XYZ file of C-alpha atoms in Angstrom:
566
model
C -8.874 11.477 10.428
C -11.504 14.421 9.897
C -14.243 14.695 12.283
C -17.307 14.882 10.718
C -20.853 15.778 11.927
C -24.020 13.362 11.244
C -24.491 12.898 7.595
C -28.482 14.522 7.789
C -29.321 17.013 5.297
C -29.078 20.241 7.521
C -29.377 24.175 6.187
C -25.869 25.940 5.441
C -24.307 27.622 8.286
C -22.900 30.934 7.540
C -19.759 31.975 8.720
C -19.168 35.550 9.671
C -16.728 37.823 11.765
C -16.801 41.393 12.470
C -15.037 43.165 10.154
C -13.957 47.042 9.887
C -16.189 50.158 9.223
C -17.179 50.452 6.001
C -16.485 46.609 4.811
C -19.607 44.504 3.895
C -18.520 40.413 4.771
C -18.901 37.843 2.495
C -20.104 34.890 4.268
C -19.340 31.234 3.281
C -21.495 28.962 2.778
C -20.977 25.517 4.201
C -22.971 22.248 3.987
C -23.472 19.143 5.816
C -21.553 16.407 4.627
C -23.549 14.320 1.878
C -24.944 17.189 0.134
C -22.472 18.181 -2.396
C -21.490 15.656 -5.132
C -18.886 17.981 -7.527
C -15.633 19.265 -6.439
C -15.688 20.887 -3.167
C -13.341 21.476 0.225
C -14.677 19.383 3.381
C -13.877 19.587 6.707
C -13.547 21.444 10.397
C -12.358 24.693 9.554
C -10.520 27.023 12.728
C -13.503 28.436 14.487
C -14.897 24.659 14.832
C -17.185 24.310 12.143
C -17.486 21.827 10.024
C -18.937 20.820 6.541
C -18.619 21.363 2.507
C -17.642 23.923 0.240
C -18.032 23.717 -3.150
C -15.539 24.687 -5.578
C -16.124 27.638 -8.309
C -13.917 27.696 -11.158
C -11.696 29.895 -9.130
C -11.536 29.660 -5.369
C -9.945 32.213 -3.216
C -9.125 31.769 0.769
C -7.790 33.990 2.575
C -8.661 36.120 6.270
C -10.092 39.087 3.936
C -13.850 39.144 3.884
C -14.185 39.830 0.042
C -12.551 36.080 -0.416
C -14.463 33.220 -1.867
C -13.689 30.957 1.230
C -13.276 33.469 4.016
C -11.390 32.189 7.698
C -11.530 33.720 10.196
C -7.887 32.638 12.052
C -4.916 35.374 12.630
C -2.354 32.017 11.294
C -4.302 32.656 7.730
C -3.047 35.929 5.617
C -5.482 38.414 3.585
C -5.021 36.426 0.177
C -3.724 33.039 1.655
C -4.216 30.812 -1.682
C -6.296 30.323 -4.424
C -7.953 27.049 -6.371
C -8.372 27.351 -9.840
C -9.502 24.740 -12.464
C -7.382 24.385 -14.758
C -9.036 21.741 -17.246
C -10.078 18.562 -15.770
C -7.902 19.921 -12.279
C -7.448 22.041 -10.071
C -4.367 23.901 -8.986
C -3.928 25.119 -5.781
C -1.375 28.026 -5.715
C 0.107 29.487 -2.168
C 0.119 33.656 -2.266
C 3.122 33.834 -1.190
C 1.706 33.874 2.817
C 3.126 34.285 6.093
C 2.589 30.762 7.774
C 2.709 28.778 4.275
C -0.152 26.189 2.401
C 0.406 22.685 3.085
C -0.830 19.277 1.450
C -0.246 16.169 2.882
C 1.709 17.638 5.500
C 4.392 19.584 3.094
C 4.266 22.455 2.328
C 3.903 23.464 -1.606
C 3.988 26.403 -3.707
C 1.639 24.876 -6.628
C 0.164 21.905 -7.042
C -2.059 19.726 -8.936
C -4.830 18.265 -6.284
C -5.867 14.704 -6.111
C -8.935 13.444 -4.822
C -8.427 12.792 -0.555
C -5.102 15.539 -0.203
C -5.804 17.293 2.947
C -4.511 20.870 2.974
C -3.422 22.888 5.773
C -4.355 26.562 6.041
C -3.210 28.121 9.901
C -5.826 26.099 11.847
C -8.405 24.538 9.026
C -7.741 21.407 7.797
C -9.694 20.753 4.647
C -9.800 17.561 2.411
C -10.098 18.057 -1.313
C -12.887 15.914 -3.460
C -12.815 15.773 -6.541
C -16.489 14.812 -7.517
C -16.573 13.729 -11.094
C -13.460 14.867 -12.504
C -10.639 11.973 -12.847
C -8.072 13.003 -10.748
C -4.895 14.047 -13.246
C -2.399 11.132 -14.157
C -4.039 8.351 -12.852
C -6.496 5.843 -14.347
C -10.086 6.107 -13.375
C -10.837 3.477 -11.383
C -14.544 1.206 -11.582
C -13.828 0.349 -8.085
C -13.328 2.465 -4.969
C -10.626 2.809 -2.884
C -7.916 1.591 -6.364
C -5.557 3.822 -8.511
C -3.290 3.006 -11.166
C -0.459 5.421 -10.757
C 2.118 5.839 -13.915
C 5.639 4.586 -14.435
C 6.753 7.988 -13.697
C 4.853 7.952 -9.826
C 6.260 4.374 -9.297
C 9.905 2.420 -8.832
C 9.307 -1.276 -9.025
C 12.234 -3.466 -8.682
C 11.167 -7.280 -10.230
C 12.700 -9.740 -7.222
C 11.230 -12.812 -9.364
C 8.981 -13.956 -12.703
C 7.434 -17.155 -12.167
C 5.858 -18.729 -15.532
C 1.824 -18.827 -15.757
C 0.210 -21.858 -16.579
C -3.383 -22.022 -17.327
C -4.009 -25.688 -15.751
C -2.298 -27.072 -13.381
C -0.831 -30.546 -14.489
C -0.477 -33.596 -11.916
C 1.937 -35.840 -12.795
C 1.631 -39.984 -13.215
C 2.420 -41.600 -10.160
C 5.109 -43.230 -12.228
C 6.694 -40.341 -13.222
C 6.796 -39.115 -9.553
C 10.946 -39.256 -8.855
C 11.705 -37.257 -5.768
C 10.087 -35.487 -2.803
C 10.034 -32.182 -4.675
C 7.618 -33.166 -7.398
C 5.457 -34.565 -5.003
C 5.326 -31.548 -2.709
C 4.742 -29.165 -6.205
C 1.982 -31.553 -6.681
C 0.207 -31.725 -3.389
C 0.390 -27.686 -3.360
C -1.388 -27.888 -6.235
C -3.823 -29.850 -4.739
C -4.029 -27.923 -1.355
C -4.741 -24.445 -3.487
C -7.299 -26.770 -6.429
C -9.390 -27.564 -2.721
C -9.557 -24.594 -0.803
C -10.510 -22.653 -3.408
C -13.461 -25.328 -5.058
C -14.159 -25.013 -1.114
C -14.805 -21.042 -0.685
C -15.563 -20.496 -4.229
C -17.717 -23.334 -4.850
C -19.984 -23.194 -8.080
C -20.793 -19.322 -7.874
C -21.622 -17.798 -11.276
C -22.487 -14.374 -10.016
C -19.575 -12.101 -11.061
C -19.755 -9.772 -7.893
C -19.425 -12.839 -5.904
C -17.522 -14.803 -7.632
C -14.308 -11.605 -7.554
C -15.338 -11.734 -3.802
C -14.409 -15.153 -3.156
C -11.341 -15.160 -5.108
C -9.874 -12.719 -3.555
C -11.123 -14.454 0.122
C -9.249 -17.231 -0.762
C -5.632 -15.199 -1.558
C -6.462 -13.843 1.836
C -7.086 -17.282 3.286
C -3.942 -19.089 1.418
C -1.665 -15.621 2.105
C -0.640 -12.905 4.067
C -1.692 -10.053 2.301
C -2.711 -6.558 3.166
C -4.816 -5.601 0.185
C -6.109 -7.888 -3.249
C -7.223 -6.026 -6.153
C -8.912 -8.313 -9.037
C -8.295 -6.314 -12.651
C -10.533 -7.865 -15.472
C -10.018 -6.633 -19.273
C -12.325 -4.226 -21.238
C -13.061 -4.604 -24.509
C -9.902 -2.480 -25.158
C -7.728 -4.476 -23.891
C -7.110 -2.012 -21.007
C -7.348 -3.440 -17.434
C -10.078 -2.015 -14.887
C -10.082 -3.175 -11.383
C -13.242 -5.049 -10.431
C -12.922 -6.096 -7.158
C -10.785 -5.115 -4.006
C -10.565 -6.004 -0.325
C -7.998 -5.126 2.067
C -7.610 -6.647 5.799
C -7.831 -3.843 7.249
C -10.928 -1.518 7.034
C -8.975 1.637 5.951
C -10.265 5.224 3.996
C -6.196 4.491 1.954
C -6.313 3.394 -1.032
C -4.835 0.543 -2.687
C -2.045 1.902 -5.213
C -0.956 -0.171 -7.951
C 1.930 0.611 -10.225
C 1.035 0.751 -14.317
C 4.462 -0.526 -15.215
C 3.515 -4.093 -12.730
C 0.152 -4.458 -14.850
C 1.968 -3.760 -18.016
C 4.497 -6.179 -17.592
C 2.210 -8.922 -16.568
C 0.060 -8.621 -19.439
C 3.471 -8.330 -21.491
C 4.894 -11.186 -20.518
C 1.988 -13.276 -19.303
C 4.056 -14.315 -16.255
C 3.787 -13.845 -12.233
C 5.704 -11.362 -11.085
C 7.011 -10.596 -7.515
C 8.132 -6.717 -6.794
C 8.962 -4.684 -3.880
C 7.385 -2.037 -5.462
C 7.821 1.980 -3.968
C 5.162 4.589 -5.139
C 6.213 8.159 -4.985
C 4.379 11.816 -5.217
C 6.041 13.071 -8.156
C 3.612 16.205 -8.011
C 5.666 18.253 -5.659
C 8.552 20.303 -7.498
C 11.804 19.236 -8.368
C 13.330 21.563 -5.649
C 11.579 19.620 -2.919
C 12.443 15.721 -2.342
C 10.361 13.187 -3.956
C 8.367 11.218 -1.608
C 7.481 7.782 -1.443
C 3.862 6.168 0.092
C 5.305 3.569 1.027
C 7.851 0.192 0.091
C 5.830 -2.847 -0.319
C 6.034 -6.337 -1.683
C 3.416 -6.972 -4.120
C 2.508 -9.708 -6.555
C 1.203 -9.500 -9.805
C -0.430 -12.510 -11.575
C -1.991 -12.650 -15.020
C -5.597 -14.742 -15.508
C -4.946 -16.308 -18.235
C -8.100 -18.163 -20.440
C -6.980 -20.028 -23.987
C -4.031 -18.347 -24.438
C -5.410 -14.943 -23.418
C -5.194 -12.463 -20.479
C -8.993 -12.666 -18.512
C -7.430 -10.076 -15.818
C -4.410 -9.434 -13.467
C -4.671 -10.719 -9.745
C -2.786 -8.390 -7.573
C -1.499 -8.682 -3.850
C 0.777 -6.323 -1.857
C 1.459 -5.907 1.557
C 3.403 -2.863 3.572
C 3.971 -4.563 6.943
C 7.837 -5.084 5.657
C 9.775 -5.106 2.500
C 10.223 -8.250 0.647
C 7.719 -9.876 2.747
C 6.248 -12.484 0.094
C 8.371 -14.525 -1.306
C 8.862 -16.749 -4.482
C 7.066 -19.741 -2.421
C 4.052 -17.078 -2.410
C 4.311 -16.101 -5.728
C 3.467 -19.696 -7.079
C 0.587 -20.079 -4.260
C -0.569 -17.222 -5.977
C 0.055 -18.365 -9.541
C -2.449 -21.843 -8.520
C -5.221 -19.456 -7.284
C -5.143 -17.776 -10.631
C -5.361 -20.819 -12.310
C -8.509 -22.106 -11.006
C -9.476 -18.430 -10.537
C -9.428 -17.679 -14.599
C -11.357 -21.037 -14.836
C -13.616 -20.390 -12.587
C -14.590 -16.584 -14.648
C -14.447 -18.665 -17.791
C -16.824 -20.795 -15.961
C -19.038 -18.251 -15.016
C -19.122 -16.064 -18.513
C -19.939 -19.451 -20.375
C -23.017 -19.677 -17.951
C -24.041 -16.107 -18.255
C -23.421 -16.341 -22.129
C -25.598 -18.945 -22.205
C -28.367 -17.867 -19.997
C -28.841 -14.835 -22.203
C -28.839 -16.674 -25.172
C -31.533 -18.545 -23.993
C -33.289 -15.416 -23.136
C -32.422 -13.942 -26.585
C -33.440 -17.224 -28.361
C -36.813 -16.760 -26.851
C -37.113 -13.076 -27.709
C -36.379 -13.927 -31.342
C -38.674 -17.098 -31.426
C -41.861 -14.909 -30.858
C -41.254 -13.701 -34.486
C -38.608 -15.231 -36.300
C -38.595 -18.684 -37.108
C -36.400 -21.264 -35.431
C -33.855 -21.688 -37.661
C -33.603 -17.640 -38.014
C -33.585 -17.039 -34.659
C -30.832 -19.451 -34.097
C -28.848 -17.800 -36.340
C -29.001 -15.086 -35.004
C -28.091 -15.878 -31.555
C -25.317 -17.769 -33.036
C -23.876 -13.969 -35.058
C -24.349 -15.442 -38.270
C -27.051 -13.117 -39.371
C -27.127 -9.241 -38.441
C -30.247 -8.320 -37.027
C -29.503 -4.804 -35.313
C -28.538 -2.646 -38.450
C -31.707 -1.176 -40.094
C -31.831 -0.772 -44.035
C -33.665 -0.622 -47.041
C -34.757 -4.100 -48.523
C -37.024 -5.989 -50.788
C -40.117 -7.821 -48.347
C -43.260 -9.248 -49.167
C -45.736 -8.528 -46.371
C -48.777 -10.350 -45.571
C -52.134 -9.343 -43.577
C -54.436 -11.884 -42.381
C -57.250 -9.985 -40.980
C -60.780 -12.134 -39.189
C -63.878 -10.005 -40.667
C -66.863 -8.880 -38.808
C -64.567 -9.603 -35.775
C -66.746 -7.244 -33.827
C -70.560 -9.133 -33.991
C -68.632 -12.003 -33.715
C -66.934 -11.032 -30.484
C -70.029 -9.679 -28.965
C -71.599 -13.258 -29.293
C -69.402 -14.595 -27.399
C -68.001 -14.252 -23.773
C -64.607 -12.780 -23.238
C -62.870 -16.413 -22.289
C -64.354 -17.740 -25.849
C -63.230 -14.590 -27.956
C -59.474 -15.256 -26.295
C -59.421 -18.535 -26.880
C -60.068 -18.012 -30.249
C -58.293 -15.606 -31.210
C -54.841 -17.428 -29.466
C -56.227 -20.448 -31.803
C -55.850 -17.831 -35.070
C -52.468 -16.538 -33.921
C -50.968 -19.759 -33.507
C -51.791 -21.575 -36.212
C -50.959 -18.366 -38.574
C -47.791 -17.816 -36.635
C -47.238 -21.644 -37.470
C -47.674 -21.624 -40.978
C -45.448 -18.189 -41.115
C -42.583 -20.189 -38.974
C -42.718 -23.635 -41.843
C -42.544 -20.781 -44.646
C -39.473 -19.308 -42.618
C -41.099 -15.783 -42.592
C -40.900 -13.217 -39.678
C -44.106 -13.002 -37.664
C -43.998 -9.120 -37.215
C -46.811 -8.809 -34.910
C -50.408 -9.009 -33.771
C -52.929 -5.861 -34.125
C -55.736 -6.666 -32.796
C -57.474 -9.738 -34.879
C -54.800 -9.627 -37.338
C -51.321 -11.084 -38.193
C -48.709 -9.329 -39.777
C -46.358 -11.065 -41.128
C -42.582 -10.691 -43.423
C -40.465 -12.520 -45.784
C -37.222 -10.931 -46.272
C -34.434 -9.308 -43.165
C -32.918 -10.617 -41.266
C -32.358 -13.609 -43.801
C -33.948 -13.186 -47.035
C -34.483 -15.722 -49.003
C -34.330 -15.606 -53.476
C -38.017 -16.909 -53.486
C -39.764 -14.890 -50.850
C -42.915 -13.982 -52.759
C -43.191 -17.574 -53.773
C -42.823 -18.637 -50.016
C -45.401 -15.364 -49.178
C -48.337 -16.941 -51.303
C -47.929 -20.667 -50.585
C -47.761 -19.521 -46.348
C -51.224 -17.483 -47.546
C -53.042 -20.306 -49.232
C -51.876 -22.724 -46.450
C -53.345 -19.660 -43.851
C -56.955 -20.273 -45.465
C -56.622 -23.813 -45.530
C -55.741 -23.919 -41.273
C -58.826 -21.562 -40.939
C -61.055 -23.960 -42.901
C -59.754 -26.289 -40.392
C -60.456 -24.618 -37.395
C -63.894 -23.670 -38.311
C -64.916 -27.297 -38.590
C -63.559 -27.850 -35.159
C -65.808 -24.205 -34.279
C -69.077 -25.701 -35.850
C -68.503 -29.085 -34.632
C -68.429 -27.287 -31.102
C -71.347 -24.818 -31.988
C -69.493 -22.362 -32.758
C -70.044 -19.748 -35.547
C -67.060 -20.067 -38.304
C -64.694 -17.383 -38.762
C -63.722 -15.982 -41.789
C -60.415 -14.270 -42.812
C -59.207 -11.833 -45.786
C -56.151 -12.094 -46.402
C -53.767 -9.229 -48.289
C -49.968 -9.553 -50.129
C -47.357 -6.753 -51.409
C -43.901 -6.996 -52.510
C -42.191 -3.683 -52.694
C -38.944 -2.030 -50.888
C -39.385 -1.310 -47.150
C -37.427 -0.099 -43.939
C -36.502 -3.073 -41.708
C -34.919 -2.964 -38.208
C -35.415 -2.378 -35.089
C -37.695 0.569 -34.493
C -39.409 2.006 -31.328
C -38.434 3.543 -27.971
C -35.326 2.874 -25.629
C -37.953 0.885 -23.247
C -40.167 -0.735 -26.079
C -38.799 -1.461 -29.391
C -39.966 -4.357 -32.240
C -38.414 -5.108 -35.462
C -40.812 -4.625 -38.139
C -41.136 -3.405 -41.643
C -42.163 0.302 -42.699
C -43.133 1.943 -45.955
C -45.280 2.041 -48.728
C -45.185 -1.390 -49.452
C -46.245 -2.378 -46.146
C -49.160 -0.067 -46.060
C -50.135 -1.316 -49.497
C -50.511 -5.176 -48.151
C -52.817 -3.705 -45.181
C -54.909 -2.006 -47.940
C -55.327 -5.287 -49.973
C -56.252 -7.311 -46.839
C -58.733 -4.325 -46.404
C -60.794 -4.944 -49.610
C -59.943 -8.935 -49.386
C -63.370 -10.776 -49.039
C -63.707 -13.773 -45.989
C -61.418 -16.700 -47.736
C -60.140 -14.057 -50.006
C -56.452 -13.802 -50.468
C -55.421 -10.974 -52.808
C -52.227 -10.280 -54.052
C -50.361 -7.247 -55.906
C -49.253 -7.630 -59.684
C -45.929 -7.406 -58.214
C -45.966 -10.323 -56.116
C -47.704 -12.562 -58.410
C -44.431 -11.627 -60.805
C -41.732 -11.905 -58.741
C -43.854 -15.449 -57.565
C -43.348 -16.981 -60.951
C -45.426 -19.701 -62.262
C -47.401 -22.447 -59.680
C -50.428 -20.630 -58.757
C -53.625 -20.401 -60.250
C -54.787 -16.795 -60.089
C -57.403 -14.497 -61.449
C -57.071 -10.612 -62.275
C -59.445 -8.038 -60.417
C -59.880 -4.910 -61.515
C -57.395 -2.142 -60.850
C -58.068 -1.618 -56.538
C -57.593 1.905 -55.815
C -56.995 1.783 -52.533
C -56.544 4.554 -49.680
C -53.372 6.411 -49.728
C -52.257 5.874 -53.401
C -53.043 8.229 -56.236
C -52.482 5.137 -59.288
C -54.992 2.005 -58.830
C -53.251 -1.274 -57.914
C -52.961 -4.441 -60.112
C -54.687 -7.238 -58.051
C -54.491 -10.617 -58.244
C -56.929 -12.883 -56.575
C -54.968 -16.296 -55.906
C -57.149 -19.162 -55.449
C -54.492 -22.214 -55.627
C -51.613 -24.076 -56.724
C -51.089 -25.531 -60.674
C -50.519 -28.884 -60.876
C-alpha cells in the first residue's frame, strides 16, 4: 500500500539535486494526488516525496538530469527505463540497467502496463494510472474495481453445470414422494423469502443490483459478487459489485466463464485460475490467484437479462454444487425482480412520454406513438395543411382588461381550439402569443387532411361564437378571430436545440397559412386554392381576389369558406 499525502490541491514540488559543472537540471514536476486525471506515475519516490507525474508520449527515468522523470537514488542508472505510448498503451522498456525495472514485484524487460502495476525503480515505487485509456486486452469495465480478462489470461476448469430455470416450480403436495423433493422445495422457499425480504419491492436499478447481490452475500460465503446486465449488443457490462472485504483489488472475471454461461444458459461452478500472460515466454506465467467461482445466467422469457457472478479465494473448490443451486434460486427471483423493475420504469416513462405527446398530438396519435407504431423522430418532407387562428385587435382588448381576465381568456381560446384540433385528429403545433397553430399530416397523415383542416376551421368559429356569448353574458367584450389555411409540402420533425426542441412544420407552405390568417377578417376563415382542391366538394365557398401576400412574388388564389353544403 502507497502512502499518500492529503488529497488538497497543493503547488508542484520540484525536485532537484546538485549536479556537475556545466550541467543545467531538469526538474520534475510532481503533483498532489487528485490533480491529474490522464495517464501519469503516482507515488513516494526515493528522496521521500510523494505525488503525480504525468505521462508524455515518451517518458524517460533515469539518475541523469536531462531525463523526463529525473531520481535522484545511486540504485537508479543514467537511462534506467523509458515509457512510451504505443497506441492506446504504454510500454515500459528496462535500458538494460544495473539493479533491473520491476512490476509487480518481477522484474521485466518490456511490458505492456495496466492500470494499478506498481513498478520498482532502486528506491521509488510508483503506481501506473492509466486515466482514460482502456487498459490493453481487457474489457472496459462500467463499474470500478471489475475486469474481464481473455481466455488467453484465464484457465477455468468447469467442476459442475447446473440447469437454469426461470421460475421456480413447487410441486403438489400429492406429488411430494420422498424427503428429497421436499427439501428441493423448501430451499426454494427459504431463497423465494429472504430475498422478497432484503429486496422487497425496489424499482430503482442502483438499488435494486445492491440488494441482490446483499442477499448472495447473506445466503453464501462469498468474497466478491459482480452483477453483469446486457447492452444492447448483446455484450455483458458489469453493473454492480461488492466484495466483503473493503479492498483497492479488483474483482477478475474470466471471459470464457461469461461466455459459456450465456452459451449454454446454465449455472456453472469453476475453480477458475487467472494468470499474467504479459510477461515473456522466457519468464514463468503467473497466476493471481485459484478461486472457486460461480457463474449464473438471469434469464427473462427465454433470454439472458445478465450473468450473476460469485468467487471466493479463501480455498480452492470452496463452493460447492449445493451452492451453485442456492445461487441458481437467487437468480431466479433476481431476473424477475429486474423484469419487475424495467416494466415499471417502461411504464413510468411512457406515461411521461404520453403526456409530452398529448400537449400536441391527439390521443389516439400520441398513443401510437408511445406504443412504436408510428415514427415520430425521423424528419422529412411531407404534404400538411396548416391552420392559423389568430384573436384580432388582441392588444386594445388586452389593455381593457386586467392581467387575470386576459389569461383566463386566452387559456379559454387555446383550449377549446386545441379541442376542436384533437376531434379533427390534427397536431396542435403550438401557441404564439394569441394564436394557434395547428397541422394535419406527420406523424400520421391521414388521405383527407385538407377536408379534416376546413371542417376543424369552421367548427373553430363556431366555439368562438360560443364563447363570446358566455363573454357578453358576463360583460365582457366579444372576441373575434381570423382564421388562415394552406396545403403545400413542408419539413416536419423535431427541430430546435439539444435543451429545447418542438416538432413543428417549416416551409413555404407554412408561412403562406400565417399570411392568409394575416389578411383574414374577425370570423373570417380563408383558405388557399389548393386546399379548397385537395378538400373536394362539401363546403360552400366564395373566391377573393388574388391575395398577394408578404414574401411571395405570384398573388395567391383565396378562398373564403363560409360553410358546409347540404
Amino acid at each position: 500500500m502507497l502512502g499518500f499525502g492529503p488529497s488538497v490541491a497543493q503547488p508542484p514540488i520540484p525536485l532537484t539535486e546538485e549536479v556537475p559543472t556545466g550541467q543545467q537540471p531538469r526538474p520534475a514536476t510532481f503533483y498532489a494526488p487528485g490533480q491529474l486525471k490522464g495517464p501519469r506515475l503516482a507515488g513516494r519516490f526515493a528522496d521521500g516525496k510523494y505525488g503525480e507525474f504525468p505521462l508524455a508520449a515518451k517518458t524517460s527515468m533515469g539518475r541523469h538530469p536531462n531525463n523526463t522523470l529525473r531520481l535522484v537514488d545511486r540504485e537508479v542508472s543514467k537511462e534506467h527505463a523509458t515509457i512510451e505510448r504505443i497506441g492506446q498503451s504504454y510500454l515500459l522498456r528496462d535500458l538494460n540497467s544495473s539493479n533491473g525495472t520491476f512490476v509487480n514485484g518481477r522484474k521485466v524487460r518490456e511490458l505492456k502496463l495496466r492500470d494499478g502495476d506498481e513498478i520498482s525503480l532502486g528506491n521509488s515505487r510508483l503506481v501506473f494510472h492509466s486515466g482514460d485509456l482502456a487498459a490493453p486486452g481487457m474489457t472496459p469495465s462500467t463499474s470500478p474495481g471489475v475486469t474481464v480478462v481473455a481466455s488467453a489470461q484465464s484457465m477455468p476448469a468447469f467442476l459442475a453445470t447446473v440447469e437454469q430455470k426461470e421460475e421456480a416450480e413447487f410441486r403438489p403436495v400429492e406429488k411430494m414422494n420422498d424427503l428429497q423433493q421436499l427439501r428441493q422445495d423448501y430451499e426454494k422457499l427459504r431463497i423465494a423469502n429472504e430475498f422478497h425480504r432484503l429486496v422487497g419491492m425496489e424499482r430503482d436499478l442502483r438499488s435494486l443490483l445492491d440488494k441482490i447481490l446483499a442477499v448472495a452475500f447473506q445466503l453464501l460465503a462469498a468474497d466478491n459478487a459482480v452483477i453483469f446486465l446486457s447492452e444492447d449488443d448483446g455484450t455483458l457490462a458489469p453493473a454492480a459489485v461488492k466484495k466483503r472485504k473493503e479492498t483497492t483489488d479488483e474483482v477478475v472475471v474470466s471471459d470464457t466463464v461469461l461466455k459459456r454461461v450465456a452459451e449454454t444458459r446454465s449455472a456453472v461452478l469453476t475453480a477458475d485460475a487467472i494468470l499474467d500472460s504479459r510477461f515473456s515466454s522466457s519468464e514463468s506465467i503467473v497466476a493471481q490467484g485459484i478461486r472457486s467461482a460461480m457463474a449464473v445466467p438471469l434469464l427473462v422469457k427465454g433470454s439472458i437479462k445478465g450473468v450473476l457472478f460469485c468467487d471466493t479465494r479463501e480455498r480452492t473448490n470452496a463452493f460447492s454444487e449445493k451452492d451453485l443451486k442456492v445461487l441458481s434460486g437467487i437468480a431466479s427471483q433476481a431476473a424477475i425482480a429486474l423484469e419487475n423493475a424495467d416494466l415499471a420504469q417502461r411504464v413510468k416513462q411512457e406515461e411521461v412520454t404520453r403526456a409530452e405527446l398529448s400537449r400536441f398530438l391527439s390521443p389516439a396519435v400520441a398513443e401510437a406513438v408511445v406504443k412504436g407504431q408510428v415514427e415520430l423522430k425521423r424528419n422529412r418532407s411531407a404534404e400538411v395543411s396548416v391552420i392559423f387562428a389568430d384573436i384580432r385587435g388582441f392588444t386594445t382588448l388586452a389593455e381593457a382588461e386586467d392581467a387575470d381576465e386576459t389569461v383566463l381568456m386566452l387559456n379559454s381560446f387555446f383550449t377549446a381550439m386545441a379541442n376542436v384540433v384533437f376531434r379533427h385528429e390534427g397536431n396542435l403545433d403550438k401557441f404564439i402569443g394569441d394564436c394557434v397553430m395547428a397541422v394535419w399530416g406527420p406523424p400520421s397523415a391521414h388521405p383527407d387532411d385538407a377536408t379534416r383542416a376546413l371542417k376543424a376551421a369552421l367548427e373553430m368559429q363556431t366555439e368562438i361564437a360560443e364563447l363570446n356569448a358566455q363573454r357578453v353574458a358576463e360583460g365582457k367584450s366579444p372576441i373575434q378571430v381570423g382564421i388562415g389555411i394552406n396545403t403545400g409540402t413542408a419539413v416536419v420533425g423535431y427541430m430546435g436545440s439539444a435543451e429545447r426542441h418542438e416538432y413543428t412544420a417549416i416551409g413555404d407552405s407554412v408561412n403562406t397559412a400565417s399570411r392568409l390568417c394575416g389578411l383574414a377578417k374577425g370570423g373570417e376563415v380563408l383558405a388557399s386554392e389548393m386546399t379548397v382542391r385537395r378538400a373536394g366538394p362539401g363546403f360552400k365557398v366564395e373566391p377573393v381576389s388574388v391575395l398577394q401576400v408578404k414574401g411571395k412574388e405570384k398573388g395567391v388564389n383565396t378562398f373564403r369558406v363560409v360553410g358546409l353544403t347540404g
